[in-house]
């Protein structure tokens, strides 16, 4: 069986219809159809879907009220996993045999051999050398709270990708898997020069994965480590990083996405042109569901508290884009000072300082920092959200004005 249509709304909600290669499924309420829907607003023969060569093609048969896919009226459309057909008061969702096997990419052609499911391993790092979906998993690039990132080869599109595999505990929860797929559909189309692009996402066996743009360069974590004990970056370089990340955040915030996890590990400076790129935007959408509950233990906080806004550490249920602005300020402060705004011997010590203490003036560590740039960083780090920049666009405006004044090309 190629997949199935599941009725998600209407009088026949819960019914499923198998989709087989080379077969045509006629949809309607007539006795001559395979579906025989009970929806009186559906025509006797409303539309049909055909599986041909690994493609699912929907054709409207002239049913009353027409046929819609994801809210758009169509006469003919190739369907992708997760697409919703609406006819009358009935909605049908196209999915693979197992709902958790949905992917935000088109499925591979049926003529191609179906890749074997990935072997179950004790540690994610052992996935190197295996194949997941159509990705040949290579060496480990990084490890984090949410999973492990590998270099991989996309055999379908013949390109190198950064391939993130989430911890298996997350992939076992079907509700979270569905939320994950919906989140990916929102984020996948987004493209910006300072955001790491997403190419695809899905679940194969026990593993939930994300395929991302592979950026040759180094993370800010690696840059800070390479600089040694001082760990400081010249203010001009830090200024360019600030400008690039402010552009990325301004774009994300325009899409109503809050990143929530701006840390040195999630920022990459591309080697070819020194362009700064922000990654892990997918986590922002996934965190709108219950992902945090699957990635933390009771009493833990997801992420690096040294870069979190005070309101996030005070248990506030609602945070907005101003929390991202604080995190960006903490990251840039780290580049300028060679250390985060606050450090401590214990997690509770760091949290207490973030909530109550004021950071040392960045100029204490680099006297050459222009007053204008110094003031921007300090404003981003204001304890109270209302004392920070209220819009990322305004932050970007001040940075662009300052770049002309200090003569730093960005």
PDB file of C-alpha atoms in Angstrom, residues 220-221 223-224 227 230-235 237-239 241-242 245 264 269 329-340 366:
ATOM      1  CA  UNK A 220      30.725  30.950  17.516  1.00  0.00           C
ATOM      2  CA  UNK A 221      31.432  28.322  20.176  1.00  0.00           C
ATOM      3  CA  UNK A 223      35.496  30.655  17.396  1.00  0.00           C
ATOM      4  CA  UNK A 224      35.521  31.546  21.099  1.00  0.00           C
ATOM      5  CA  UNK A 227      40.645  32.476  20.543  1.00  0.00           C
ATOM      6  CA  UNK A 230      40.820  35.948  26.364  1.00  0.00           C
ATOM      7  CA  UNK A 231      38.130  34.722  23.969  1.00  0.00           C
ATOM      8  CA  UNK A 232      37.413  38.225  22.783  1.00  0.00           C
ATOM      9  CA  UNK A 233      36.464  39.225  19.278  1.00  0.00           C
ATOM     10  CA  UNK A 234      37.403  42.607  17.838  1.00  0.00           C
ATOM     11  CA  UNK A 235      34.387  44.896  18.150  1.00  0.00           C
ATOM     12  CA  UNK A 237      33.788  41.651  13.849  1.00  0.00           C
ATOM     13  CA  UNK A 238      31.257  41.508  16.691  1.00  0.00           C
ATOM     14  CA  UNK A 239      29.372  44.408  15.098  1.00  0.00           C
ATOM     15  CA  UNK A 241      27.786  39.456  13.627  1.00  0.00           C
ATOM     16  CA  UNK A 242      25.225  41.641  15.422  1.00  0.00           C
ATOM     17  CA  UNK A 245      21.812  38.156  13.317  1.00  0.00           C
ATOM     18  CA  UNK A 264      26.988  30.524  20.229  1.00  0.00           C
ATOM     19  CA  UNK A 269      30.188  32.006  10.374  1.00  0.00           C
ATOM     20  CA  UNK A 329      22.667  40.980  23.437  1.00  0.00           C
ATOM     21  CA  UNK A 330      24.077  38.289  25.732  1.00  0.00           C
ATOM     22  CA  UNK A 331      25.719  36.553  22.780  1.00  0.00           C
ATOM     23  CA  UNK A 332      27.330  39.752  21.462  1.00  0.00           C
ATOM     24  CA  UNK A 333      28.450  40.682  24.996  1.00  0.00           C
ATOM     25  CA  UNK A 334      30.221  37.307  25.136  1.00  0.00           C
ATOM     26  CA  UNK A 335      32.113  38.083  21.939  1.00  0.00           C
ATOM     27  CA  UNK A 336      33.163  41.521  23.192  1.00  0.00           C
ATOM     28  CA  UNK A 337      34.061  40.532  26.757  1.00  0.00           C
ATOM     29  CA  UNK A 338      35.329  37.006  26.236  1.00  0.00           C
ATOM     30  CA  UNK A 339      32.744  35.776  28.756  1.00  0.00           C
ATOM     31  CA  UNK A 340      28.929  35.768  29.121  1.00  0.00           C
ATOM     32  CA  UNK A 366      37.450  46.520  25.101  1.00  0.00           C
TER      33      UNK A 366
END
